[in-house]
XYZ file of C-alpha atoms in Angstrom:
601
model
C 32.634 -175.913 134.233
C 30.569 -174.302 131.556
C 26.945 -173.986 132.892
C 24.037 -174.855 130.580
C 21.070 -173.386 130.616
C 18.312 -175.172 128.481
C 15.898 -173.110 126.300
C 13.472 -175.034 124.854
C 13.585 -178.628 123.801
C 16.565 -178.950 125.795
C 19.168 -176.481 123.986
C 21.287 -174.256 125.433
C 20.819 -170.983 123.566
C 23.430 -169.053 120.844
C 23.887 -165.399 120.300
C 21.091 -162.994 121.343
C 20.383 -162.009 117.422
C 20.373 -165.886 116.282
C 18.181 -166.841 118.974
C 15.397 -164.266 118.495
C 15.800 -165.386 113.989
C 15.201 -168.495 115.763
C 12.385 -167.562 117.456
C 11.049 -165.434 115.050
C 10.952 -168.616 112.565
C 8.992 -170.742 114.446
C 6.213 -167.812 115.796
C 5.894 -167.312 111.835
C 4.885 -171.078 111.197
C 2.711 -171.037 114.351
C 1.062 -167.579 113.443
C 0.259 -169.236 109.595
C -1.113 -172.201 111.233
C -3.319 -170.752 113.452
C -4.555 -168.661 110.292
C -4.633 -171.653 108.155
C -6.936 -173.256 110.507
C -9.139 -170.108 111.410
C -9.487 -169.747 107.609
C -10.501 -173.773 107.282
C -13.574 -173.285 109.475
C -14.249 -169.729 108.682
C -15.878 -169.686 105.143
C -15.929 -166.042 103.696
C -12.202 -165.543 105.266
C -10.989 -169.012 103.583
C -12.516 -168.068 100.075
C -11.168 -164.351 100.566
C -7.352 -166.516 101.091
C -7.920 -169.055 98.458
C -8.971 -166.047 95.764
C -5.785 -164.560 96.539
C -4.085 -167.992 95.786
C -5.976 -168.092 92.598
C -6.153 -164.975 90.926
C -3.641 -162.378 90.693
C -2.304 -162.178 93.766
C 0.066 -163.496 96.020
C 0.015 -164.948 99.465
C 3.136 -165.726 101.867
C 4.969 -168.721 102.653
C 2.423 -171.698 103.507
C -0.472 -169.254 103.684
C -3.056 -171.578 101.743
C -6.161 -171.497 104.002
C -7.201 -175.106 105.191
C -6.411 -178.241 107.486
C -3.310 -179.865 104.992
C -1.511 -176.009 105.095
C -2.174 -175.830 108.773
C -0.898 -179.102 109.837
C 1.808 -178.872 107.581
C 2.900 -175.255 109.394
C 2.004 -176.645 112.647
C 4.456 -179.886 112.370
C 7.081 -177.766 110.823
C 6.977 -175.229 113.649
C 6.821 -178.379 116.062
C 10.204 -179.745 114.455
C 11.651 -176.254 114.278
C 11.425 -175.420 117.614
C 13.187 -178.818 118.427
C 16.075 -177.227 116.056
C 15.892 -180.017 113.643
C 18.478 -179.211 111.052
C 16.587 -181.431 108.299
C 13.452 -179.188 109.380
C 15.264 -175.736 108.364
C 16.829 -177.102 105.268
C 13.363 -178.005 104.132
C 11.769 -174.646 105.420
C 14.631 -173.002 103.632
C 14.294 -174.357 100.438
C 10.626 -173.949 99.900
C 10.316 -170.708 101.282
C 13.287 -169.443 99.275
C 11.672 -171.534 96.096
C 8.454 -169.355 97.081
C 10.458 -166.019 97.445
C 11.898 -166.510 94.071
C 8.961 -167.340 92.556
C 7.048 -163.906 93.855
C 10.086 -162.014 92.851
C 9.673 -162.626 89.376
C 6.142 -162.157 89.312
C 6.403 -158.860 91.038
C 8.045 -158.100 87.742
C 4.819 -158.461 85.987
C 2.247 -155.119 86.250
C -0.695 -157.231 86.416
C 1.252 -158.449 90.246
C 3.246 -155.262 91.150
C -0.158 -153.141 90.948
C -2.044 -154.832 94.424
C 0.071 -153.467 97.497
C -0.671 -156.799 99.306
C 1.842 -158.172 97.036
C 4.245 -156.630 98.379
C 2.990 -157.157 102.166
C 3.271 -161.035 100.959
C 6.878 -160.925 99.550
C 8.197 -159.365 101.899
C 6.874 -161.311 104.796
C 8.084 -164.379 102.908
C 11.494 -162.518 102.627
C 11.817 -161.664 106.259
C 11.086 -165.428 107.097
C 13.634 -166.507 104.501
C 16.395 -163.673 106.289
C 15.264 -165.256 109.919
C 16.049 -168.750 108.856
C 19.494 -167.506 107.603
C 19.964 -165.067 110.458
C 19.271 -168.369 113.126
C 20.825 -171.038 111.324
C 23.568 -171.517 114.310
C 20.133 -172.641 116.275
C 19.427 -175.109 114.153
C 22.039 -178.225 114.978
C 19.772 -180.947 115.982
C 20.432 -184.033 114.108
C 17.870 -186.467 113.066
C 18.346 -190.563 112.709
C 20.305 -191.377 110.370
C 17.739 -193.986 108.997
C 15.249 -190.769 108.509
C 15.972 -190.739 104.432
C 15.228 -193.820 103.973
C 12.286 -194.845 106.419
C 11.019 -191.388 104.963
C 10.869 -192.540 101.197
C 9.221 -196.361 102.342
C 6.518 -194.653 103.954
C 6.176 -191.944 101.180
C 6.259 -195.057 98.357
C 4.255 -197.629 100.366
C 1.439 -194.959 102.120
C 0.800 -193.513 98.142
C 0.232 -196.674 97.204
C -1.951 -197.888 99.839
C -3.928 -194.797 100.282
C -4.499 -194.448 96.268
C -5.715 -197.951 96.330
C -8.020 -196.960 99.012
C -8.918 -193.701 97.089
C -9.848 -195.693 94.414
C -12.133 -197.888 95.964
C -13.706 -194.753 97.594
C -14.283 -193.552 94.374
C -15.817 -196.613 92.896
C -18.317 -197.203 95.479
C -19.399 -193.541 95.411
C -19.640 -192.747 91.738
C -22.433 -191.302 91.025
C -21.949 -190.351 87.019
C -24.027 -192.391 84.899
C -21.337 -193.389 82.449
C -19.406 -195.172 85.494
C -19.961 -198.495 84.242
C -17.944 -198.163 80.916
C -14.475 -196.662 83.313
C -11.536 -198.870 84.190
C -10.303 -199.455 87.956
C -6.774 -197.977 86.388
C -8.872 -194.405 85.411
C -10.428 -194.532 88.988
C -7.013 -195.266 90.668
C -5.542 -192.233 88.679
C -8.312 -190.079 89.670
C -8.210 -190.963 93.214
C -4.437 -190.315 92.942
C -4.854 -186.731 91.887
C -7.308 -185.739 94.041
C -5.064 -186.838 97.011
C -2.304 -184.337 95.963
C -4.391 -181.746 94.885
C -4.920 -178.739 96.498
C -7.449 -177.390 94.476
C -10.960 -176.648 95.342
C -12.502 -177.304 92.047
C -13.761 -181.174 90.886
C -11.008 -182.900 88.850
C -13.270 -183.964 85.918
C -12.901 -187.107 84.266
C -15.110 -189.040 81.762
C -17.435 -191.412 83.763
C -16.377 -190.329 87.211
C -18.444 -187.725 89.515
C -17.916 -188.562 93.107
C -19.909 -186.440 95.959
C -17.952 -183.971 98.447
C -17.576 -186.125 101.746
C -15.736 -188.765 99.152
C -13.255 -185.680 97.835
C -13.155 -184.554 101.442
C -11.767 -188.201 102.732
C -9.182 -188.453 99.748
C -7.798 -185.450 100.638
C -7.564 -186.336 103.968
C -5.870 -189.464 103.519
C -3.297 -187.360 101.488
C -2.825 -184.849 104.081
C -2.089 -187.998 106.623
C 0.191 -189.216 104.445
C 2.479 -186.456 103.781
C 2.700 -185.681 107.937
C 3.491 -189.423 108.149
C 6.293 -188.730 105.641
C 7.479 -185.586 107.490
C 7.620 -187.213 110.724
C 9.671 -190.387 109.518
C 11.953 -187.757 108.069
C 12.110 -185.252 111.337
C 11.678 -188.167 114.034
C 14.659 -187.906 116.790
C 17.437 -190.178 116.816
C 16.314 -193.001 119.718
C 19.341 -193.850 120.924
C 23.124 -193.130 121.064
C 24.579 -196.242 122.261
C 22.848 -198.856 124.247
C 24.579 -199.964 127.546
C 27.206 -201.837 126.814
C 29.245 -204.896 129.260
C 31.947 -202.348 129.743
C 29.466 -199.794 130.980
C 27.594 -202.287 133.394
C 30.784 -203.434 134.776
C 31.881 -199.587 135.365
C 28.216 -198.816 137.056
C 28.757 -201.524 139.180
C 31.902 -200.419 140.583
C 30.631 -196.989 141.019
C 27.488 -198.548 142.854
C 30.183 -200.748 145.431
C 31.641 -197.147 146.084
C 28.977 -194.871 146.177
C 25.934 -196.938 146.137
C 24.398 -195.806 149.698
C 23.823 -192.084 148.400
C 20.729 -192.973 146.417
C 18.063 -195.383 147.069
C 17.399 -195.860 143.126
C 21.083 -195.957 141.870
C 20.984 -199.835 141.539
C 17.729 -199.378 138.668
C 20.655 -197.722 136.623
C 21.541 -201.157 135.602
C 18.224 -201.768 133.335
C 19.389 -202.806 130.118
C 17.256 -200.551 127.984
C 18.991 -197.303 129.849
C 21.919 -196.030 127.564
C 24.933 -193.993 129.422
C 26.535 -190.639 129.409
C 30.113 -190.275 131.556
C 31.745 -187.315 133.063
C 35.026 -186.528 131.794
C 36.914 -188.261 134.717
C 34.577 -191.528 134.586
C 34.003 -191.213 138.097
C 30.117 -190.428 137.505
C 27.603 -191.233 135.129
C 24.054 -190.151 134.336
C 21.835 -193.166 132.907
C 18.829 -192.502 130.578
C 16.750 -193.423 127.847
C 15.484 -192.355 125.117
C 11.214 -192.044 124.518
C 9.359 -189.782 122.577
C 12.037 -187.482 121.441
C 12.193 -187.080 125.314
C 16.530 -188.096 127.023
C 14.431 -189.311 130.505
C 16.880 -189.711 133.247
C 16.034 -191.534 136.462
C 17.486 -190.938 139.891
C 20.467 -188.883 140.931
C 23.560 -189.408 138.759
C 25.639 -192.542 139.760
C 29.218 -192.295 141.163
C 31.322 -189.166 142.715
C 29.240 -186.214 143.672
C 31.886 -183.995 143.082
C 32.030 -185.504 139.252
C 27.747 -185.102 138.958
C 28.341 -181.879 137.221
C 30.525 -183.235 134.687
C 28.163 -186.036 133.425
C 24.944 -183.851 133.576
C 26.729 -181.283 131.283
C 27.346 -183.615 128.899
C 23.962 -185.150 128.671
C 22.741 -182.186 128.362
C 24.750 -181.285 125.586
C 23.844 -184.695 124.297
C 20.298 -183.664 124.448
C 21.084 -180.889 122.533
C 22.903 -182.294 119.849
C 20.040 -184.611 118.617
C 16.897 -182.332 119.838
C 15.933 -184.093 122.674
C 14.026 -183.058 125.668
C 15.893 -183.792 128.701
C 14.010 -184.651 131.788
C 14.381 -186.528 135.326
C 12.312 -188.460 136.946
C 12.563 -189.421 140.742
C 15.572 -187.564 141.503
C 16.483 -186.825 145.373
C 16.636 -183.191 146.807
C 20.634 -183.220 146.381
C 20.488 -184.750 143.297
C 17.703 -182.508 141.851
C 19.711 -179.525 143.471
C 22.872 -180.485 141.238
C 20.352 -180.799 138.141
C 18.950 -177.327 139.101
C 22.211 -175.440 138.802
C 22.128 -176.599 135.479
C 19.204 -174.806 134.342
C 16.507 -177.123 135.261
C 13.494 -176.407 136.691
C 12.437 -178.612 139.665
C 8.615 -180.068 140.263
C 7.817 -182.266 143.256
C 6.656 -185.254 142.468
C 5.814 -186.993 145.495
C 7.562 -189.330 148.466
C 9.536 -192.175 148.884
C 8.947 -194.109 151.742
C 12.362 -195.113 153.864
C 11.765 -197.664 156.829
C 14.919 -197.047 159.310
C 15.339 -200.105 161.334
C 16.820 -198.701 164.158
C 13.464 -196.590 164.643
C 11.103 -198.989 163.954
C 8.915 -200.632 166.511
C 5.411 -202.864 166.094
C 4.146 -200.715 169.462
C 1.630 -198.228 169.582
C -2.075 -197.522 168.656
C -0.516 -196.557 165.352
C 1.037 -199.503 164.304
C -2.294 -201.899 165.254
C -3.486 -202.513 161.962
C -0.319 -203.610 160.846
C 0.059 -205.701 163.696
C -3.430 -207.438 163.039
C -2.474 -208.254 159.335
C 0.584 -209.685 160.472
C -0.901 -212.149 163.520
C -3.869 -212.913 160.911
C -1.628 -214.366 157.975
C 0.605 -216.061 160.635
C -2.139 -217.852 161.535
C -3.760 -218.810 158.450
C -0.258 -220.896 158.602
C 1.907 -218.975 156.001
C 5.448 -218.831 156.439
C 8.514 -216.920 154.611
C 11.824 -217.557 153.379
C 14.698 -214.781 153.276
C 17.630 -215.156 151.005
C 19.787 -213.584 148.917
C 19.410 -214.099 145.029
C 22.936 -216.473 144.453
C 21.607 -218.641 147.195
C 18.623 -219.521 145.679
C 18.834 -222.522 143.160
C 18.391 -221.560 139.553
C 15.594 -223.697 138.843
C 13.459 -222.557 142.072
C 14.514 -218.898 140.929
C 13.390 -219.832 137.109
C 9.887 -221.020 138.977
C 9.015 -217.914 140.731
C 9.858 -215.685 137.974
C 7.435 -217.863 135.964
C 5.092 -216.825 139.017
C 5.950 -213.722 139.228
C 4.236 -213.164 135.381
C 1.276 -215.121 136.333
C 0.374 -212.822 139.597
C 1.403 -209.784 137.471
C -1.988 -207.590 137.329
C -2.351 -207.171 133.777
C -0.948 -208.020 130.884
C 1.200 -204.262 130.589
C 4.656 -204.475 131.687
C 5.346 -201.510 133.893
C 8.476 -199.667 135.508
C 11.481 -197.611 134.940
C 12.381 -195.206 137.336
C 12.465 -197.821 140.239
C 12.209 -200.934 138.503
C 15.210 -203.278 137.729
C 13.292 -205.226 135.241
C 15.138 -209.163 135.323
C 14.011 -210.900 138.108
C 16.118 -213.929 138.176
C 19.827 -212.456 136.320
C 22.478 -214.308 137.766
C 23.897 -210.787 138.136
C 21.824 -209.411 140.051
C 22.994 -212.185 143.189
C 22.952 -209.349 145.961
C 19.119 -209.075 145.408
C 17.235 -209.960 148.764
C 14.271 -212.237 147.794
C 11.599 -212.768 150.138
C 8.958 -215.515 149.690
C 5.836 -216.304 151.421
C 4.262 -219.927 151.205
C 1.492 -221.451 152.798
C 2.873 -224.666 153.225
C 2.402 -226.006 149.910
C 3.358 -223.775 147.287
C 4.183 -220.256 146.887
C 1.999 -217.492 147.535
C 3.726 -214.244 147.778
C 6.907 -212.759 146.210
C 8.977 -209.433 147.044
C 12.147 -208.720 145.459
C 15.314 -206.053 147.017
C 17.862 -204.534 145.357
C 21.117 -203.723 147.085
C 21.004 -200.378 148.455
C 24.748 -200.028 149.398
C 25.586 -201.924 151.801
C 23.504 -201.789 154.403
C 20.126 -200.878 152.520
C 17.289 -202.489 150.718
C 15.196 -201.001 147.610
C 11.661 -202.481 147.016
C 11.937 -203.797 143.073
C 8.797 -205.791 142.712
C 6.401 -206.932 144.902
C 3.576 -210.068 143.455
C 1.183 -212.280 145.179
C -1.468 -214.796 144.343
C -4.887 -213.266 144.273
C -6.233 -216.036 145.965
C -3.738 -215.605 149.421
C -4.849 -213.884 152.508
C -5.302 -210.018 152.824
C -2.159 -208.748 154.338
C 0.339 -210.850 152.474
C 2.323 -208.290 151.933
C 2.307 -206.772 155.890
C 3.470 -210.108 156.527
C 6.446 -210.319 154.371
C 7.577 -206.868 155.003
C 7.628 -207.271 158.670
C 9.452 -210.660 158.036
C 11.945 -209.027 156.362
C 12.391 -206.553 159.193
C 12.812 -209.237 161.149
C 15.831 -211.130 159.147
C 17.269 -207.754 158.716
C 20.410 -208.305 161.331
C 21.232 -211.630 159.251
C 21.811 -209.520 155.857
C 23.289 -206.566 157.626
C 20.499 -204.289 156.647
C 19.671 -201.353 158.945
C 17.361 -199.067 155.869
C 14.723 -200.175 153.731
C 13.392 -198.034 150.745
C 9.520 -199.231 150.068
C 6.986 -197.728 147.534
C 7.084 -193.977 146.083
C 3.735 -191.965 147.054
C 3.180 -189.883 144.605
C 1.584 -186.272 145.493
C 1.577 -187.790 149.415
C 1.926 -184.385 150.807
C -1.445 -182.892 148.966
C -3.041 -186.262 150.707
C -1.971 -185.541 153.696
C -2.145 -181.769 153.832
C -5.418 -181.535 152.042
C -6.939 -183.806 155.019
C -6.345 -181.784 157.834
C -8.321 -179.151 159.688
C -8.071 -175.502 158.080
C -6.733 -177.014 154.313
C -7.391 -174.433 151.489
C -10.176 -175.138 148.932
C -7.508 -175.353 146.059
C -5.630 -177.840 148.301
C -9.154 -179.602 148.811
C -10.067 -179.713 145.250
C -6.675 -180.922 144.274
C -6.931 -183.973 146.641
C -10.355 -184.912 145.661
C -9.023 -184.531 142.447
C -6.517 -187.232 143.067
C -8.807 -189.429 144.795
C -11.070 -189.414 142.196
C -8.190 -190.629 139.726
C -7.295 -193.063 142.259
C -9.872 -195.147 141.289
C -7.762 -196.327 138.153
C -4.442 -195.719 139.493
C -2.880 -196.632 142.596
C -2.330 -192.718 143.850
C -4.045 -192.572 147.300
C -3.822 -196.261 148.011
C 0.045 -196.513 147.879
C 0.075 -193.622 150.184
C -2.196 -195.428 152.632
C 0.055 -198.606 152.284
C 2.935 -197.207 153.326
C 1.558 -194.530 155.555
C 1.225 -197.702 158.350
C 5.032 -198.101 158.396
C 5.752 -194.965 160.565
C 8.597 -194.296 157.397
C 10.630 -191.281 156.828
C 9.201 -189.536 153.649
C 11.901 -188.365 151.031
C 11.045 -186.221 148.708
C 11.649 -186.870 145.367
C 11.590 -184.434 142.184
C 11.165 -183.808 138.547
C 13.254 -182.001 136.442
C 12.521 -180.345 132.986
C 13.904 -177.423 131.154
C 11.122 -175.717 129.851
C 7.244 -175.738 131.337
C 5.958 -175.668 127.717
C 7.709 -179.502 127.714
C 5.754 -180.773 130.304
C 3.059 -182.325 128.593
C 5.582 -184.306 126.162
C 7.683 -185.326 129.332
C 4.635 -186.672 131.199
C 3.732 -188.479 128.203
C 7.007 -189.642 127.864
C 7.193 -190.899 131.814
C 3.683 -192.354 131.377
C 5.216 -194.579 128.188
C 8.470 -195.650 130.193
C 7.057 -196.547 133.045
C 4.499 -198.718 131.121
C 1.392 -196.754 131.542
C 1.040 -195.442 128.024
C 1.089 -197.848 124.844
C 2.096 -196.413 121.418
C 2.236 -198.352 118.222
C 5.141 -199.628 116.870
C 6.113 -200.312 113.270
C 5.104 -203.304 111.721
C 7.554 -206.135 111.635
C 10.755 -205.416 109.782
C 10.325 -201.749 109.875
C 10.113 -202.038 113.950
C 13.311 -203.859 113.676
C 15.401 -201.773 111.574
C 14.065 -198.315 112.234
C 12.643 -198.519 115.702
C 15.990 -198.439 117.852
C 17.505 -200.804 120.328
C 15.833 -200.792 123.769
C 19.180 -202.637 125.464
C 20.856 -205.882 124.834
C 20.159 -208.749 127.340
C 16.508 -207.468 128.331
C 14.647 -210.363 128.855
C 10.854 -210.309 127.385
C 8.080 -210.840 130.115
C 10.917 -209.856 132.923
C 9.994 -205.933 133.090
C 8.133 -205.932 136.385
C 6.028 -203.466 137.599
C 7.922 -203.278 141.041
C 6.823 -200.393 142.945
C 3.613 -199.395 141.584
C 2.263 -202.928 140.325
């Protein structure tokens, strides 16, 4: 099996010369962006560059001094780094045009006499040469709908921004003859100011606007251009949604190999896509979020076929310019991913209760025993059933209650949540319902983990119920485990568990203590330390889980994508019809309001 070593953006490198040309083109755009931003805030330096642009001097490609040109160069640098073919074509056309005009200008004595003009032409020529030399590196495809979407954004955005510019001109016009101008003239002025890169005022009879108005209108034009470029270069969101055949095949693999990974069943989420190994004996389930191909857990199926599935997944990411990443991989799965060039970072630990060794005896379990007895004395009881044994009407009511008990409006879960409580195809799930004799007060749902294990999907309770309800339900489930043939239970995932544990020990170093203090501070908003404490009380086996990534430069992007997938961040979508037509599918059959925030709710 060929080894794939991901480069930036998850791509495998080509020849050494081609890769050097690719990197040179990216760094040129980064340098130009930095100089443009510097010139925008350093007045004398910016005026010198603008003088070169306006007089008999030439400047290299995209070096025009200002936030617009800096933003444009930075966006092109980002898209070029992701090896977008469309960005390569646009740069080649624009830089080629600038080079041709520069060569023609150098035929005139007024330009040829300045040595800096020769430097500018040579720099532009070298950039064009790097584009041609690295052409094989720019292979990432965009979404097929990008050209049409870019046209729609350009047309609609220009109309909206130009009308807003006309309103700004009308409101701030200080010319004494302002009353003699028509709205069409003011709209014409605003539209020209949007597209004008000159710093001199555009003179219209009866129109005189202050500097702040011109700046705002120029900003509108800049934002519009960047939005159009984003629409033109955005990554494809998904290749193929999971089909019914994919799901059947995945279920068959889980029947044979499901005991290997407690998160395996969550690959059946219908907002994921699937990449199969050549033999069909293994698969990687993933979802594309913000240009990141985000897989979760280990590959599904025969471990001997895992490399083939991972190889195909990486090639697909390379083809579409996606950044590959894996969240929640086990040590075994992470080792295989690492052999394909991905780097590993420990995220935390999964709490697994081995029922053969579990006991309520001892001082360490005192708190759990007290919570269990307190809830029992309050008159609570528990029913533990397979989902297929629950009447459909009762199951629908439980799903409704789970939504009502959700903490907040945001639905969370991706790597450790199934997202469809009550689906008839998940009949093997085990549902634990706690009631107070009159009505349900709490609910746990567990998905199958092979034949002898359960993995926590979601946990919800009525906020008015007795404290310790979850402990009561977990212990009742353990008491019924033999009836279901269960020998191990996977509970919550504790992020950065080792930091909290080692940071509180005698002799912990200052860096570890500081890291623990920071995590404790953020635990006020995110359940980081509380999840660790809630699981540690069961004295579980801690199994490490890892984040796999190609380059440390992509960690911020991967973190944002993972936060979006898990529901901790919400990104504004396209409105209405545009979202349905260009936003991509999130998977067939997903039930609105059922994407439950399993383990970390």
